[in-house]
XYZ file of C-alpha atoms in Angstrom:
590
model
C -10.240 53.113 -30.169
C -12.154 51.947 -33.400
C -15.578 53.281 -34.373
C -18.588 51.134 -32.770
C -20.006 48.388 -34.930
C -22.700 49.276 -36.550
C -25.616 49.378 -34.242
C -28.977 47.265 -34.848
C -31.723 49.311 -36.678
C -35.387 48.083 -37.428
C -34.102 48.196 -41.190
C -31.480 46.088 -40.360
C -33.680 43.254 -38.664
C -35.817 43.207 -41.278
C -32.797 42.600 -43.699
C -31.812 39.952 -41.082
C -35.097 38.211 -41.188
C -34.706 38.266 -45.088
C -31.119 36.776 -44.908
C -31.601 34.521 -42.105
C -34.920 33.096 -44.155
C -32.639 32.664 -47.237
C -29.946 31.236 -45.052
C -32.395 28.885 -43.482
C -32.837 27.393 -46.552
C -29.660 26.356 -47.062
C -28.101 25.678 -43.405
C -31.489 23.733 -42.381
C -31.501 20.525 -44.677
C -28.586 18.238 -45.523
C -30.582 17.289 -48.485
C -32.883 19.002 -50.518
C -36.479 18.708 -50.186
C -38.215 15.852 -52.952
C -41.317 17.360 -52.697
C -43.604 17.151 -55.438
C -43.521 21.064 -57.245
C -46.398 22.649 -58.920
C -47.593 21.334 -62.408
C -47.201 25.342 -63.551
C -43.603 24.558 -62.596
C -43.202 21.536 -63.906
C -40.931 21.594 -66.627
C -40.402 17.696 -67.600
C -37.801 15.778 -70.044
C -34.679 14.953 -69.477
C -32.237 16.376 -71.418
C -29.813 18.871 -69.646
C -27.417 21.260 -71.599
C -24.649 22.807 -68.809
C -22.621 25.618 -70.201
C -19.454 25.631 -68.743
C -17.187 22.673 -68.223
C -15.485 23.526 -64.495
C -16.405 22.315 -60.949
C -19.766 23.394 -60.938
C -20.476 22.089 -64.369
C -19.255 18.493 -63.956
C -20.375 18.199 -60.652
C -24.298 19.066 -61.640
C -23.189 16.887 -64.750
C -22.226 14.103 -62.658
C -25.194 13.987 -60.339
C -27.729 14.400 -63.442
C -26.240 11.520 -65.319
C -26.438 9.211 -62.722
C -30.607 9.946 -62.369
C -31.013 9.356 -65.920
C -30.593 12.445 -67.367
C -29.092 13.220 -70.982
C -26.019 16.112 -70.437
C -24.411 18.140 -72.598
C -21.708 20.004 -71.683
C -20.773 22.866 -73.275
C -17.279 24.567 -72.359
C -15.115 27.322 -74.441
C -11.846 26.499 -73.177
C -10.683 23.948 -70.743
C -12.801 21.356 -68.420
C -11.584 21.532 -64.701
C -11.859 25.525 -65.501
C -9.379 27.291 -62.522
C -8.883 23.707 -60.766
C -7.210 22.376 -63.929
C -3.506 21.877 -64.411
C -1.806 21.761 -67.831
C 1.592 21.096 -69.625
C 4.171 23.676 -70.080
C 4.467 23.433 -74.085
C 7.648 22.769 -75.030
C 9.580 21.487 -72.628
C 9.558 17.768 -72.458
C 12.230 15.812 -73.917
C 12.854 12.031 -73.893
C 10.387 10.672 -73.662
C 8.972 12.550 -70.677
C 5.993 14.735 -70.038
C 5.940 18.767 -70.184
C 6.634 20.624 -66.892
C 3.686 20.809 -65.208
C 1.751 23.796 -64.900
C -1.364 25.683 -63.369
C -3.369 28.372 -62.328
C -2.344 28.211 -58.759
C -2.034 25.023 -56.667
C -4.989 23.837 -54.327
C -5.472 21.833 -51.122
C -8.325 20.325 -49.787
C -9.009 21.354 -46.247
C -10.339 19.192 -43.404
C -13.474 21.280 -43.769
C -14.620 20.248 -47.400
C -17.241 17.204 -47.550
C -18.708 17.209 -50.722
C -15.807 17.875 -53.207
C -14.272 13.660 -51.105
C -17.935 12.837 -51.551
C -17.617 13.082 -55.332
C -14.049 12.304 -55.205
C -14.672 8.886 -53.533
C -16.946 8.178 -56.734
C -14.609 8.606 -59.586
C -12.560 5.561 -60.456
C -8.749 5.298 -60.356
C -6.876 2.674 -61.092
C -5.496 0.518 -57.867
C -7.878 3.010 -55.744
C -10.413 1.642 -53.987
C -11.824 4.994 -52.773
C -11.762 6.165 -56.403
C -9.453 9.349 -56.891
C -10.158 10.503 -53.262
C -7.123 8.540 -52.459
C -4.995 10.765 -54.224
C -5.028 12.613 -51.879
C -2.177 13.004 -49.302
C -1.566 15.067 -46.271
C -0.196 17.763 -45.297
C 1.148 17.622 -41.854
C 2.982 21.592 -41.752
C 2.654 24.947 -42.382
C 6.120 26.889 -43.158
C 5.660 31.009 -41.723
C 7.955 33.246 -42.812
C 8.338 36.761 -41.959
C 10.208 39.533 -43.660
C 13.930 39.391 -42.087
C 13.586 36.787 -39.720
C 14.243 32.768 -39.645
C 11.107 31.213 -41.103
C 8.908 28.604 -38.653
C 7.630 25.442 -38.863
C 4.024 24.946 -37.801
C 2.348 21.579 -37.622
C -0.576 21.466 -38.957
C -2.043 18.017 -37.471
C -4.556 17.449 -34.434
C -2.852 18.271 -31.304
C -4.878 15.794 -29.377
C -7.950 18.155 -28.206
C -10.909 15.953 -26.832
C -13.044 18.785 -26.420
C -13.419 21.668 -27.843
C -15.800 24.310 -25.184
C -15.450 27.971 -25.519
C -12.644 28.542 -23.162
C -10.312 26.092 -24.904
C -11.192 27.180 -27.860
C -9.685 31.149 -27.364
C -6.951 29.578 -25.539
C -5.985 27.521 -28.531
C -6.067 30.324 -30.538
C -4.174 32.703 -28.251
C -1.293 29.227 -27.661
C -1.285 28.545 -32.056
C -1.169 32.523 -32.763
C 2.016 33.103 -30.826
C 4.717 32.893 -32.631
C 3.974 36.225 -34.495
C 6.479 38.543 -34.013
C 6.339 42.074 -32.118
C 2.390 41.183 -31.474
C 1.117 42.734 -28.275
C -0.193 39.621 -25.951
C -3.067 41.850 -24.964
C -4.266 42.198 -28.573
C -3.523 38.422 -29.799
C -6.198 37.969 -26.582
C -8.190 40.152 -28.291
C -8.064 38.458 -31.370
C -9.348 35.535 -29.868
C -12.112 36.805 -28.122
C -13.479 38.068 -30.962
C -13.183 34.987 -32.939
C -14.999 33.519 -29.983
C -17.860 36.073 -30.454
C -18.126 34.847 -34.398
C -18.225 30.890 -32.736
C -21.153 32.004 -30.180
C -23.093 34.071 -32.497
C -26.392 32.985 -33.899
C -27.307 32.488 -37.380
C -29.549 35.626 -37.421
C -26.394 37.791 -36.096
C -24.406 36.250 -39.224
C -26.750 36.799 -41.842
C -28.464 40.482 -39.777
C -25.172 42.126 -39.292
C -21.796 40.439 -39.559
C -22.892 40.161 -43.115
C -23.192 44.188 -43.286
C -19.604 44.574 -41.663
C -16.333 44.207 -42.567
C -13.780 41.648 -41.379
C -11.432 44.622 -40.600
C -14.629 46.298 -38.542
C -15.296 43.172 -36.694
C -11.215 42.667 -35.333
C -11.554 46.406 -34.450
C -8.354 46.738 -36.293
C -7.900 50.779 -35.949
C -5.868 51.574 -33.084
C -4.276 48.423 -33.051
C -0.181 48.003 -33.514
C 1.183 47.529 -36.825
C 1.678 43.804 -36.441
C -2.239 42.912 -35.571
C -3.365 44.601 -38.479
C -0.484 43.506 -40.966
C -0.638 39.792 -39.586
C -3.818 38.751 -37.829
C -6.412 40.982 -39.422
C -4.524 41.130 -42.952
C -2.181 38.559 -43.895
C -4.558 35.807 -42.186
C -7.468 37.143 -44.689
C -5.418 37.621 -47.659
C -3.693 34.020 -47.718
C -6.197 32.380 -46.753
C -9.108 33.347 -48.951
C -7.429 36.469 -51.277
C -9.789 38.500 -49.965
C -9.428 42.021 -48.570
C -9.838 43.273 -45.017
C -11.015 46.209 -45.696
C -14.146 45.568 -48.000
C -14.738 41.816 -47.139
C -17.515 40.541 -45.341
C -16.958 39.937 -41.575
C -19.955 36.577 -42.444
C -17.722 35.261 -45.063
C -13.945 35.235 -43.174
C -15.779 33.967 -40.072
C -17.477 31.113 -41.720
C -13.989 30.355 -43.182
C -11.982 30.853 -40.152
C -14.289 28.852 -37.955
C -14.317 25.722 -40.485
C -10.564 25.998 -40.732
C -10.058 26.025 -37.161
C -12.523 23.377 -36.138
C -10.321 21.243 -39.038
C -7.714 21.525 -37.323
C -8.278 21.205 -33.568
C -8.880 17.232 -34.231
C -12.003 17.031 -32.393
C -13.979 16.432 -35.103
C -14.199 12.553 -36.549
C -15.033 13.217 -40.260
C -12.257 15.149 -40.206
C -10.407 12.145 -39.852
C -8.892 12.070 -43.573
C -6.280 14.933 -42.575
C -6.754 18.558 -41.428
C -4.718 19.519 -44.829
C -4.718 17.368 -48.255
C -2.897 18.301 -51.605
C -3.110 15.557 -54.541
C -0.233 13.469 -55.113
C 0.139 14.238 -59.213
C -0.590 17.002 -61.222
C -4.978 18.036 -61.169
C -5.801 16.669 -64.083
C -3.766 13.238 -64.248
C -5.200 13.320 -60.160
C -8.643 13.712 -60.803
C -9.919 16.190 -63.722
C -9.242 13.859 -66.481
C -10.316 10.273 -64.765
C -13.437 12.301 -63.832
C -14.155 13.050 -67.894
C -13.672 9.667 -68.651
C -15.765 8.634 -65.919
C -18.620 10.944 -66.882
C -17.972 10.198 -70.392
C -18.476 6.719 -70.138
C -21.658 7.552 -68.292
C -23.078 9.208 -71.070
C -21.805 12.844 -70.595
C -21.780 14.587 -73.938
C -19.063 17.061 -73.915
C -18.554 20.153 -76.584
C -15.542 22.152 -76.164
C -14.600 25.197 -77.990
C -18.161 26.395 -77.746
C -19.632 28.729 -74.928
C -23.013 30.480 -74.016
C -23.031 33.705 -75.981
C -27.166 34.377 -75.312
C -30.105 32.599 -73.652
C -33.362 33.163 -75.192
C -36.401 33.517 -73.011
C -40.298 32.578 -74.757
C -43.505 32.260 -72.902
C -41.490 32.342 -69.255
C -39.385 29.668 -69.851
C -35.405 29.558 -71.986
C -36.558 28.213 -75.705
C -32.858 27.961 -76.637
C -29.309 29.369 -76.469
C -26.832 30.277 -78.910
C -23.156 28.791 -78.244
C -20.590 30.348 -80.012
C -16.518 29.343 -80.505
C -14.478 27.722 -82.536
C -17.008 25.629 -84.182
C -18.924 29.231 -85.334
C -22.629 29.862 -83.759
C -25.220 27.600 -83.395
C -28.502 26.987 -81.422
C -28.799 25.006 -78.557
C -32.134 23.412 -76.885
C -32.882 21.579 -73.751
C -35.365 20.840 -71.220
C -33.141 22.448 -69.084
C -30.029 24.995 -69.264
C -27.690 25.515 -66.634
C -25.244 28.518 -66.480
C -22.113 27.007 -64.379
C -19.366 29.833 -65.909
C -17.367 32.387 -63.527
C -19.888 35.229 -63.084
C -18.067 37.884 -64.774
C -19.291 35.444 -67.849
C -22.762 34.692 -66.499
C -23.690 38.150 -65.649
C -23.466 39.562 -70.039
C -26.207 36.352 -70.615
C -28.736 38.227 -68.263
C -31.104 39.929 -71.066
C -33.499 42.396 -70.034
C -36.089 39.502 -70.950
C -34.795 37.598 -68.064
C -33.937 40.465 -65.816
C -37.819 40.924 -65.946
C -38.891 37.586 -65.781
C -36.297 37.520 -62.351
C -35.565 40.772 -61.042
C -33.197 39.372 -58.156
C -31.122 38.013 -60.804
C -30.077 41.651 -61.417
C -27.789 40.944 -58.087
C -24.770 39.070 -59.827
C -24.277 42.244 -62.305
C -23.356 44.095 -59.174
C -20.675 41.161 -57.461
C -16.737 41.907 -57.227
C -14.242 39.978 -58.616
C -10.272 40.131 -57.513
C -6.974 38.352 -58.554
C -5.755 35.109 -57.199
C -3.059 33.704 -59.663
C -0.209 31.253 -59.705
C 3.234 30.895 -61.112
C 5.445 28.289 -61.189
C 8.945 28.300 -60.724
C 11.670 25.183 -62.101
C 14.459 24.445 -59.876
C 17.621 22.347 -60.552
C 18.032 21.649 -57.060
C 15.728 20.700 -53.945
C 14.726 23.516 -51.611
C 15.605 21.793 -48.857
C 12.231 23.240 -47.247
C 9.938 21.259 -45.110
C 7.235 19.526 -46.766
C 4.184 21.404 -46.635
C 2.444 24.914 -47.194
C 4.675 28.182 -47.347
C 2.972 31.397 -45.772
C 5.069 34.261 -46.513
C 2.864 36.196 -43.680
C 2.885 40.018 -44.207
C 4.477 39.681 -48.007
C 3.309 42.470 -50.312
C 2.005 40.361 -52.342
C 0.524 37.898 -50.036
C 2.244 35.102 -51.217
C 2.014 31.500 -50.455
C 3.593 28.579 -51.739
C 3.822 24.621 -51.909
C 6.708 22.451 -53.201
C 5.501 19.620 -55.002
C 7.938 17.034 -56.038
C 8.594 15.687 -52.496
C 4.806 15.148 -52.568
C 4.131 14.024 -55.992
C 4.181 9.805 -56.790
C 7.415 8.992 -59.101
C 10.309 10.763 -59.819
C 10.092 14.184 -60.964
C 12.886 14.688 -62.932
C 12.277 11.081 -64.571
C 8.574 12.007 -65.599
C 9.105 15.716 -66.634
C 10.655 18.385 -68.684
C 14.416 17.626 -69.809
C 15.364 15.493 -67.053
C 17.358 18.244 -65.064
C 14.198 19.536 -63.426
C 13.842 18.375 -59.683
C 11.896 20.393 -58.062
C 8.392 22.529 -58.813
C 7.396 25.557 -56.314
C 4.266 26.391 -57.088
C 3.419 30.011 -55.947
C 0.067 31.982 -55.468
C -0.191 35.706 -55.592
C -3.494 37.045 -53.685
C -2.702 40.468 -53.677
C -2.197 42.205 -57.193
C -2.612 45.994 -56.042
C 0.223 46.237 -53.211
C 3.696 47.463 -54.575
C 6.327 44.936 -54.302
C 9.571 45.384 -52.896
C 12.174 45.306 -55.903
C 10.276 47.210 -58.331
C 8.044 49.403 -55.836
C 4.861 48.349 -58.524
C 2.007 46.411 -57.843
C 1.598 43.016 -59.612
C -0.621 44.584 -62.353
C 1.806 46.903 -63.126
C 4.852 44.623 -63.999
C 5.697 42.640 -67.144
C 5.273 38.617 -66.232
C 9.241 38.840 -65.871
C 8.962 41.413 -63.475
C 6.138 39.490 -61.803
C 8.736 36.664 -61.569
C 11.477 38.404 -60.426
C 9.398 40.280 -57.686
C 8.008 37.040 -56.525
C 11.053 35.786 -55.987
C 12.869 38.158 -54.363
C 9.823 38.089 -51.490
C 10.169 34.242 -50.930
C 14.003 34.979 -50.479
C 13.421 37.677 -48.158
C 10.971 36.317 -45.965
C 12.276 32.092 -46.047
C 16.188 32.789 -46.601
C 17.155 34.259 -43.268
C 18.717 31.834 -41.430
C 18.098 29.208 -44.340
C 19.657 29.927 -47.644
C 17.129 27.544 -48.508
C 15.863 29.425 -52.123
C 18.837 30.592 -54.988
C 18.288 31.974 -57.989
C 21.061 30.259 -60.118
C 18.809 26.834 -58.752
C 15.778 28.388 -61.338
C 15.450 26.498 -64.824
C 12.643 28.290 -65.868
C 9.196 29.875 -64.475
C 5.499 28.922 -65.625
C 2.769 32.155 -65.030
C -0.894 31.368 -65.240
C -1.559 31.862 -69.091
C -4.811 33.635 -68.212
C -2.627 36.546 -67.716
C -2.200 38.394 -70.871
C -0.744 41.738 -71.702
C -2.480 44.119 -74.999
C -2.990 47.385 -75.625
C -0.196 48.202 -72.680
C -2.893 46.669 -70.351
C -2.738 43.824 -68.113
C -5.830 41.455 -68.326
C -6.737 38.263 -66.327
C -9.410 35.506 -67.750
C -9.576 33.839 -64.940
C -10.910 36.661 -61.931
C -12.040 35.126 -58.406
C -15.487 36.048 -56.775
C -14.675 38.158 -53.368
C -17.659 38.095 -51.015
C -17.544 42.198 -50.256
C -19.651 43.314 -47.727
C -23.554 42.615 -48.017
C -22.868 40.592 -51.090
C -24.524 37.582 -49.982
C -27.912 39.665 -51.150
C -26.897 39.746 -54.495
C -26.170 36.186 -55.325
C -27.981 33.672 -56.773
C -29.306 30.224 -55.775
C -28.846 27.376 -57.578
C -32.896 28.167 -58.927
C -34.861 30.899 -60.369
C -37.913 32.310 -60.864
C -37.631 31.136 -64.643
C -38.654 27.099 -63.922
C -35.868 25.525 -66.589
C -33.043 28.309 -65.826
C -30.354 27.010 -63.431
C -27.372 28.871 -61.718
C -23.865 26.918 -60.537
C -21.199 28.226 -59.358
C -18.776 29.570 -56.590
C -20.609 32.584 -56.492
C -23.976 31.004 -55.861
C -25.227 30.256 -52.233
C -23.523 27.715 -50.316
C -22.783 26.951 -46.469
C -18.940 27.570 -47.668
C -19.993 30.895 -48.790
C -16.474 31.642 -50.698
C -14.882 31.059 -53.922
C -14.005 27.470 -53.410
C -13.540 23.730 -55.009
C -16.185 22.826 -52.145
C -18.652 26.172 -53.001
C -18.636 25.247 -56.827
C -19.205 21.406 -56.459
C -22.176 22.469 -53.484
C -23.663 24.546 -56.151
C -23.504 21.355 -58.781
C -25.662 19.449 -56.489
C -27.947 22.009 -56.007
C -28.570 22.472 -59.519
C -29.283 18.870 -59.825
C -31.864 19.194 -56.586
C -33.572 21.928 -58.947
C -33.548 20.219 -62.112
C -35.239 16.838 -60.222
C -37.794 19.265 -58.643
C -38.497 21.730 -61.606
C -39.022 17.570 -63.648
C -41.052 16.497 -60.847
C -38.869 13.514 -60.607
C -38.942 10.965 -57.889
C -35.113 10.170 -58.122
C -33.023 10.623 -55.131
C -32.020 13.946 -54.224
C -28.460 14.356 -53.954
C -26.907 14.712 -50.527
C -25.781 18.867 -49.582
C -23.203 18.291 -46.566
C -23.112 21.401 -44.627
C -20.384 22.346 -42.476
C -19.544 21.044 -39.612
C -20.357 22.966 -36.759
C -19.997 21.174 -32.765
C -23.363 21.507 -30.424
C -20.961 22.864 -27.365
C -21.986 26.303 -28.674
C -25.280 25.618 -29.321
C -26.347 27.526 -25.970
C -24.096 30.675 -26.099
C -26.044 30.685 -29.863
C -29.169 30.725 -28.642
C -28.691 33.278 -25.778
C -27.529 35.745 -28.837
C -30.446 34.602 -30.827
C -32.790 36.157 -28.125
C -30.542 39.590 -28.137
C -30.220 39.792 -31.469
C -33.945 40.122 -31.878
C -33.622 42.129 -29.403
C -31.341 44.830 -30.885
C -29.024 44.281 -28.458
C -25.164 43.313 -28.917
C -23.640 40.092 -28.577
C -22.835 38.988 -24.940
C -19.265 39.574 -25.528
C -18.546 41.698 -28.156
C -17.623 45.133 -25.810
């Protein structure tokens, strides 16, 4: 049997009331408060310079420009930061475009509502819904297990018209059964548990699965070999490249319960598709339409240059120096948002500003992991169903999507030399697990190993049975060119936030104690609470909230959607509301 969750200590309540107050603030509204703010806050004018040019930065860019405001976006490398795509150099010939490349492909879960939101505003030629309709869906998931004949799961509403408790773990238990060698007794378990995360109360999230890990929660020790390799780990690591073993219980849940609700089809604004992928590269899709858009709105944008220092003077940031391409210079605003990655936002946190905020201390002491992509060329179609590939249990944690068959035009037409048919683009989540040709972990291999290795695991876990992947079908391969190799070291520009356990303390909101300072970002506060499309744009249109508040300015706030949670559990919450506060356990978590 596994060690007891952690039981409920006075210390811990009070942490929960802390977390659940924070949390309150941003579960409780849909959109943030206009209130009128305190003169010795107000910090007036309207011009807005946003350093760093990704989804949090042109989201808060978008949402200030339409209230008036005068942006200027500063960004070092590439806008669209890890959502962009980009051309392989060198390899288009007559007449065509490059083979397209990227840092990993993305989808667009049933679950996300403000990354449509903004989508549905961008214009697109022939769209009438803007670049939102770009969008396509998904309707299956491929599994594939080491050694055995891949499956094909649909992913589409199977016609629920009610989702209560009971259904709910019986769903689970009914979608969950096709792993292999997987005791029924613990699959049960499984969903039981996942039923105690869908009855537990916001102060149980925030007061103690916060403080516990996702492994500690599925009571993985003891368990066989295939509940911990596929349920508790593989279902983690695909789905948000995020550890077991050191990830908040909070964060998975939250995760796994918007991902299932997605796709039990009881949910109307869920209508659009439990699963969406865009139908052309990112940028032609949506990154670049949205520049123009934004550009033609005013936007000012600055590339080559990024936020080397902020410089604080009588409370408040007097100026920042950018540097880059262009050399240094000095920047000033009325108000300075820091949208970059946080392993970049943390070295602008002077002691100045560490004093002025002490909480902003938190984001020095966040974790970071690898989540990368590579590409791979084929001469020849798959012949795989259309759809997402889980290879479930794969060293690596790999998963996969072919995009031709989903992609408007022909592919071999529009890129590359003309004999390329087929793109299978490939995400690797786990970079510390050997592999199984070399016996080295991702980090450890040359990017020709890397290639090698990750193709030898999508043969061994989708070719039983299929012969659907050969190697002589491979033109060429594309790796994320954020991985670099110096120094006989293997570096990546491009790291992911993980929410470890009790991180949610440490991150910032969208405001600060300094009045013209702004934070956006996937690792600030949002009801997503991961590393996301939909946490980054959130954290956009909470920075523009602040910015309207810190001005004092009457314009509309912008909407916050939260997720979608259904009121049949809104009972069993409140029952473990009353324990919890309590100190006692929840109902069903024995």
């Amino acid at each position: 049997m596994s060690d007891p969750l952690p039981s409920i200590t006075r210390r811990t309540a009070l942490r929960a009331g802390l977390a659940a107050g924070a949390a309150l603030a941003i579960t409780t509204p849909t959109v943030a408060s206009a209130a009128r703010r305190s003169p010795l806050l107000r910090t007036g004018g309207k011009t807005v310079a946003i350093f760093g040019g990704g989804m949090a930065g042109l989201s808060a860019a978008h949402e200030l420009v339409e209230r008036g405001y005068q942006v200027t976006v500063y960004e070092p490398a590439f806008l669209g930061g890890k959502a962009r795509s980009l051309g392989v150099a060198g390899t288009a010939a007559g007449g065509r475009q490059d083979l397209p490349g990227e840092h990993g492909f993305r989808f667009f879960p049933g679950c996300y509502r403000n990354v449509p939101d903004t989508m549905n505003r961008i214009p697109f030629p022939g769209n009438p819904n803007g670049v939102l309709d770009n969008l396509v869906r998904v309707e299956g998931t491929i599994a594939g297990f080491q050694d055995l004949p891949p499956i094909f799961l649909p992913v589409e509403p199977g016609g629920l018209r009610q989702l209560t408790p009971e259904v709910l773990q019986n769903n689970l238990i009914g979608t969950l059964g096709f792993v292999p060698e997987l005791p029924p007794h613990e699959l049960a378990f499984f969903a039981k548990q996942m039923l105690v995360w869908f009855t537990s109360s916001t102060e149980r999230r925030f007061g103690q699965w916060e403080y516990v890990t996702w492994e500690q929660i599925m009571r993985a020790e003891g368990k066989s070999p295939a509940y911990r390799k596929y349920l508790v780990n593989a279902l983690t690591r695909i789905t948000v490249a995020a550890k077991p073993q050191t990830s908040s219980a909070r964060t998975i849940g939250t995760i796994g319960e918007a991902l299932v609700l997605a796709g039990s089809g009881v949910v109307p604004e869920f209508s659009g598709g439990v699963d969406r992928i865009l139908n052309r590269p990112t940028n032609a899709a949506w990154i670049d339409p949205w520049v123009e858009h934004l550009r033609a709105l005013g936007v000012r944008f600055v590339l080559g240059q990024g936020a080397s220092a902020l410089h604080l003077s009588g409370g408040r940031i007097a100026s920042a120096t950018v540097s880059g391409t262009a050399g240094t210079s000095t920047v000033t605003a009325d108000h300075y948002v820091c949208a970059m990655p946080v392993d970049r936002a943390a070295p602008l946190l002077s002691g100045a500003i560490l004093d002025a905020d002490p909480r902003l201390d938190g984001i020095r002491h966040l974790h970071t992991d690898w989540m990368v992509g590579i590409q791979y060329f084929l001469r020849r179609p798959t012949d795989i169903p259309e759809g997402h590939i889980a290879a479930l249990g794969s060293p690596w944690a790999i998963t996969a999507l072919r995009q031709a068959p989903m992609w408007v035009g022909d592919f071999a037409a529009t890129y590359g030399d003309g004999s390329v048919v087929e793109c299978l683009s490939v995400d690797i989540s786990d970079w510390d697990t050997p592999g199984i040709r070399y016996g080295r972990t991702a980090k450890e291999c040359t990017a020709q190993e890397i290639a090698t290795e990750v193709w030898a695991q999508l043969q061994a876990w989708l070719n039983t049975g299929t012969g659907w992947l050969r190697k002589e079908d491979i033109h060429s391969w594309h790796l994320d060119p954020g991985i670099t190799w110096s120094g006989g070291a293997i570096h990546n520009a491009t790291p992911l936030l993980v929410n470890t356990v009790g991180s949610y303390d440490n991150r910032p909101d969208a405001h600060c104690a300094i009045p013209n300072l702004f934070f956006g970002g996937d690792h600030v506060r949002s009801h997503i609470d991961l590393a996301t499309m939909e946490g980054a744009n959130e954290s956009g249109r909470a920075v523009a909230n602040a910015i309207l508040d810190a001005a004092d300015d009457p314009a509309p706030r912008v909407p916050i959607l939260p997720l979608v949670s259904l009121p049949v559990f809104d009972a069993a919450k409140a029952i473990d509301a009353d324990r919890f506060r309590a100190g006692l356990p929840h109902l069903l978590d024995g």
